[in-house]
PDB file of C-alpha atoms in Angstrom:
ATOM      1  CA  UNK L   1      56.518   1.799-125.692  1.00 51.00           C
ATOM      2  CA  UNK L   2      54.732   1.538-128.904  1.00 61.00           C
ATOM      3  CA  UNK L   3      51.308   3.111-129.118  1.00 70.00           C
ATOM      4  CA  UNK L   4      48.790   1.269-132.099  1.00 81.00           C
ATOM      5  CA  UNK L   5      45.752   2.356-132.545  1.00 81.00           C
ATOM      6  CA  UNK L   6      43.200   2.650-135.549  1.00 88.00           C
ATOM      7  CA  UNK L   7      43.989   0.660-139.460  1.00 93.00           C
ATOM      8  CA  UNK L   8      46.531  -1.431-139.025  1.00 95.00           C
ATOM      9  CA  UNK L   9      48.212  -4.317-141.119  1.00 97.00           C
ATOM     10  CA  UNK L  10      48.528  -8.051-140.072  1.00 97.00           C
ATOM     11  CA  UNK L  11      50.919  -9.963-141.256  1.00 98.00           C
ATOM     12  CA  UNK L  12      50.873 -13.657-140.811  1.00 98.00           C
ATOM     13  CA  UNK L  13      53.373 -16.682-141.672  1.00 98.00           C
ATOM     14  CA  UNK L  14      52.271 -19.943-141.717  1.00 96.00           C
ATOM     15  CA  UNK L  15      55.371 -22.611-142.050  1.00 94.00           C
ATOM     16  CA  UNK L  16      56.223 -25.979-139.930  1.00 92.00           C
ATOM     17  CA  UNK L  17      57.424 -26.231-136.783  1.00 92.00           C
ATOM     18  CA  UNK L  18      60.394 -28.068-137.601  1.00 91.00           C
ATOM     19  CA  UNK L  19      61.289 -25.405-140.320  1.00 94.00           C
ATOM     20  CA  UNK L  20      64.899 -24.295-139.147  1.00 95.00           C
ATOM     21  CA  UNK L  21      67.268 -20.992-139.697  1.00 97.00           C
ATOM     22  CA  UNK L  22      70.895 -21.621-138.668  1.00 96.00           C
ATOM     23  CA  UNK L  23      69.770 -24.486-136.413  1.00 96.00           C
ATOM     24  CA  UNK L  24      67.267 -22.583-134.587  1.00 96.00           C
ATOM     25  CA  UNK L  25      63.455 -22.721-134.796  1.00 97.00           C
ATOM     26  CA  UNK L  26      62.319 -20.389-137.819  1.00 97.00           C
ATOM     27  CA  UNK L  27      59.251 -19.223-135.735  1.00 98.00           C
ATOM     28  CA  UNK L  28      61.738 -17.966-132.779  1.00 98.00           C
ATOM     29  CA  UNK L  29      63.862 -16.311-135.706  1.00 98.00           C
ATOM     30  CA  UNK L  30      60.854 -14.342-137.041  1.00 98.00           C
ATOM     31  CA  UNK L  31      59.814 -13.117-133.679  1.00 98.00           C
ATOM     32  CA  UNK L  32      62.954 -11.874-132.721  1.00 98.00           C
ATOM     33  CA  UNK L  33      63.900  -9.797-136.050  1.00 98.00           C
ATOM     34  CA  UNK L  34      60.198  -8.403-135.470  1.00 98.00           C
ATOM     35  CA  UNK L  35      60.955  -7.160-131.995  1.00 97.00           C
ATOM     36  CA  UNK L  36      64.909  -6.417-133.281  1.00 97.00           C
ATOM     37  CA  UNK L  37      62.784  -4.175-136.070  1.00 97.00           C
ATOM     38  CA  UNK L  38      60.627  -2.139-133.572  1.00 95.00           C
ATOM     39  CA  UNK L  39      57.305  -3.864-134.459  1.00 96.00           C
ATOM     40  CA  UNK L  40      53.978  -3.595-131.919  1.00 94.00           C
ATOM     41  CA  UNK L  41      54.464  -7.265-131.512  1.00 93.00           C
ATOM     42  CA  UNK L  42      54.297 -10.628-132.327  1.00 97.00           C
ATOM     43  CA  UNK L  43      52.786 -13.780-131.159  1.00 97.00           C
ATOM     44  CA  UNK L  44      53.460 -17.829-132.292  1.00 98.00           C
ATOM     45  CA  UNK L  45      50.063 -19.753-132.535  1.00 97.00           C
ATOM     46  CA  UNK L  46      50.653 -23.955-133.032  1.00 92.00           C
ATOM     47  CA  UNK L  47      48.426 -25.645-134.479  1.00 87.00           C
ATOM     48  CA  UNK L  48      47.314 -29.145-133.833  1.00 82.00           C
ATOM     49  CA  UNK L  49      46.209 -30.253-137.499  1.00 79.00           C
ATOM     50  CA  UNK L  50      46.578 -28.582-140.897  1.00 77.00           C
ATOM     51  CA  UNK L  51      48.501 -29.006-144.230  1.00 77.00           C
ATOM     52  CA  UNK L  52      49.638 -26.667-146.797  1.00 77.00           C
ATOM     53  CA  UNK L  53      50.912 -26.661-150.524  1.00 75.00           C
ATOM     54  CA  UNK L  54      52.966 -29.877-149.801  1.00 73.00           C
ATOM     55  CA  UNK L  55      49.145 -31.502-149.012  1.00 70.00           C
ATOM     56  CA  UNK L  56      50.444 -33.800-146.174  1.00 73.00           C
ATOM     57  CA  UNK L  57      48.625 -33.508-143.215  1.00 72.00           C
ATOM     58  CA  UNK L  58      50.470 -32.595-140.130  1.00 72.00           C
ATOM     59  CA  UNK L  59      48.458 -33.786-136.926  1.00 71.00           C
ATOM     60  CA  UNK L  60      48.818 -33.774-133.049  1.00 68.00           C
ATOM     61  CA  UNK L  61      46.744 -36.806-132.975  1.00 64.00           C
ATOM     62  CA  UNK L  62      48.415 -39.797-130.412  1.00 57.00           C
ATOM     63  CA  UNK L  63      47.683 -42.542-133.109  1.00 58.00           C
ATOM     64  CA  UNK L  64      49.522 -40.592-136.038  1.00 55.00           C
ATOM     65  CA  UNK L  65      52.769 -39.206-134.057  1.00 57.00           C
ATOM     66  CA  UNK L  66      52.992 -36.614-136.271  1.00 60.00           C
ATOM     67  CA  UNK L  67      55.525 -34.193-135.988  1.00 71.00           C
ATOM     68  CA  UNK L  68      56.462 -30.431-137.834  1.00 78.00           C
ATOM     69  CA  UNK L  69      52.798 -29.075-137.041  1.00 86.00           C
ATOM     70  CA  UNK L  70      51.723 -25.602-138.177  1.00 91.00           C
ATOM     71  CA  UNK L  71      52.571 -22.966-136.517  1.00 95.00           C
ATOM     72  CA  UNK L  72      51.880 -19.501-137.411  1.00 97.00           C
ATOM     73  CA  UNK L  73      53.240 -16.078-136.898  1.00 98.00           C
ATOM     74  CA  UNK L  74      51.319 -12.735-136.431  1.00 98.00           C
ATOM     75  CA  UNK L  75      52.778  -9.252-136.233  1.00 97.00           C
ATOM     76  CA  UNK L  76      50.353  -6.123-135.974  1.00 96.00           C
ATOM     77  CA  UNK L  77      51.744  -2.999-136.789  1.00 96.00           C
ATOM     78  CA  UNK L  78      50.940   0.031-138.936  1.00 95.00           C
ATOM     79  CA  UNK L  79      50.748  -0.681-142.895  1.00 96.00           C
ATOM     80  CA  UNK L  80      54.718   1.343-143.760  1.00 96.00           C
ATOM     81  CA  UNK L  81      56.341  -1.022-141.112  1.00 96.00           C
ATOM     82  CA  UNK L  82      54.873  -4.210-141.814  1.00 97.00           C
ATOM     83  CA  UNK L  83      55.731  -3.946-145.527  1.00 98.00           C
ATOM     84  CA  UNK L  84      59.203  -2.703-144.118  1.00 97.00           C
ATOM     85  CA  UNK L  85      59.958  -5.840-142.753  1.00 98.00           C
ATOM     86  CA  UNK L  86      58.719  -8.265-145.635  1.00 98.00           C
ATOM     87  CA  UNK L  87      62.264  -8.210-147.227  1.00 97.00           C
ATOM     88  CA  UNK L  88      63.750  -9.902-144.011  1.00 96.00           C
ATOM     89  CA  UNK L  89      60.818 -12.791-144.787  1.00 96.00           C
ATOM     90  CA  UNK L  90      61.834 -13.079-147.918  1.00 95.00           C
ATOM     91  CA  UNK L  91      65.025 -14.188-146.655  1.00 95.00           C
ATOM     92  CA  UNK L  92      64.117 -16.287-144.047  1.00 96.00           C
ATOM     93  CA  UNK L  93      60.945 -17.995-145.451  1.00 95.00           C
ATOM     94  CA  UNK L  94      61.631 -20.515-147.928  1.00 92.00           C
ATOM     95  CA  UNK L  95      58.824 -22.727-147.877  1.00 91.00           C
ATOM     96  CA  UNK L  96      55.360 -21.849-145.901  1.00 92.00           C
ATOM     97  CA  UNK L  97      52.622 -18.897-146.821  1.00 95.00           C
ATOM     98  CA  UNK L  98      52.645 -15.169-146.249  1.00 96.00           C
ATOM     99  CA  UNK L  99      49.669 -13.382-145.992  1.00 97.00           C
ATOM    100  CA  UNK L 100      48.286  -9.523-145.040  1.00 98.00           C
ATOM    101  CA  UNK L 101      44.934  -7.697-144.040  1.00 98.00           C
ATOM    102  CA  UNK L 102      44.304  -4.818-142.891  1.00 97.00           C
ATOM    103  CA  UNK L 103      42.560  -4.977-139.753  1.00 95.00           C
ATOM    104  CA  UNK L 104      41.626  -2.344-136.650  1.00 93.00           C
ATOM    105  CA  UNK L 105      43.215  -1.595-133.731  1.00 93.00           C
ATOM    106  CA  UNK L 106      40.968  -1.064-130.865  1.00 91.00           C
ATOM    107  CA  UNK L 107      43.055  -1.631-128.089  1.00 84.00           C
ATOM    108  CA  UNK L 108      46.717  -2.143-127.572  1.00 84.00           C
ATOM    109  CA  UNK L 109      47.982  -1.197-123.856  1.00 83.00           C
ATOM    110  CA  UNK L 110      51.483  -3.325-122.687  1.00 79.00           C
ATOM    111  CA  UNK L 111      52.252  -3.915-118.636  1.00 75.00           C
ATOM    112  CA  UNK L 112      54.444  -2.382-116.814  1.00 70.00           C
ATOM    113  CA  UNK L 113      56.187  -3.263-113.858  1.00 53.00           C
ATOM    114  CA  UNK L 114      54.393  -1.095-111.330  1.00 53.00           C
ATOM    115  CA  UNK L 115      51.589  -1.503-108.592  1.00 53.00           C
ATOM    116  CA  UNK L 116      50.232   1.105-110.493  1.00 54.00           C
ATOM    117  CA  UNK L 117      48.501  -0.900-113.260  1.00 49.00           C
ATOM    118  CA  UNK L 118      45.753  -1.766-110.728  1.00 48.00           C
ATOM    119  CA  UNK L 119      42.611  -0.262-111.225  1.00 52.00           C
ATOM    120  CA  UNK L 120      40.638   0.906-108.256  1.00 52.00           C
ATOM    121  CA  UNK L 121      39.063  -2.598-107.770  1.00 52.00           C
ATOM    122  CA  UNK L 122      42.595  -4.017-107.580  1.00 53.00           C
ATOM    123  CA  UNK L 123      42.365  -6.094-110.759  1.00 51.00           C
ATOM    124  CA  UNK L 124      45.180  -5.762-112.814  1.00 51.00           C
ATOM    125  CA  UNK L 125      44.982  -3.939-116.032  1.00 46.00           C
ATOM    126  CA  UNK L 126      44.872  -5.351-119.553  1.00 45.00           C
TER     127      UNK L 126
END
């Protein structure tokens, strides 16, 4: 298990849902080379309205149908293995917008399988 905690870097890539890699969603792609590459993790957000450098705007709205919505991707890790994995963006990301911060990690804690991540109240644990 991966322990994060402290400065940390956040990588996030913004492209369309539609956007493809070898027939297969590009966000899916991106999460799976992050886990593949031993990052803390990564999540998928989709939006439901936005528009980038093309300037069309991409809605969830009924009335507009609109389809290829933002998504974004964020990966937290430390700063050397974020920047370790930019190359594989740069082959994968051919239209959409990369960006980094540093940011703080107070908390990171994964589940287990266990009874054991109960606390004494019998919620289960973060």
């Amino acid at each position: 298990m991966t322990s994060l905690t402290g400065r940390a870097l956040r990588l996030t890539v913004y492209i369309g849902e539609d956007d493809t890699w070898h027939h297969k969603p590009l966000y899916s792609e991106i999460v799976h080379r992050a886990h593949a590459a031993g990052l803390a993790g990564a999540s998928v957000f989709r939006g439901i309205e936005g528009f980038g450098a093309s300037s069309r705007i991409h809605t969830s709205r009924l009335l507009s149908l609109s389809e290829d919505l933002p998504v974004a991707v964020v990966v937290v890790d430390g700063e050397e293995r974020v920047r370790a994995f930019l190359p594989q963006l740069d082959e994968l990301v051919d239209e959409g917008l990369v960006t980094l911060e540093e940011c703080e990690v107070v908390r990171y804690v994964g589940r287990s399988a266990g009874p054991q991540d109960t606390d004494p109240k019998g919620k289960k644990s973060l």
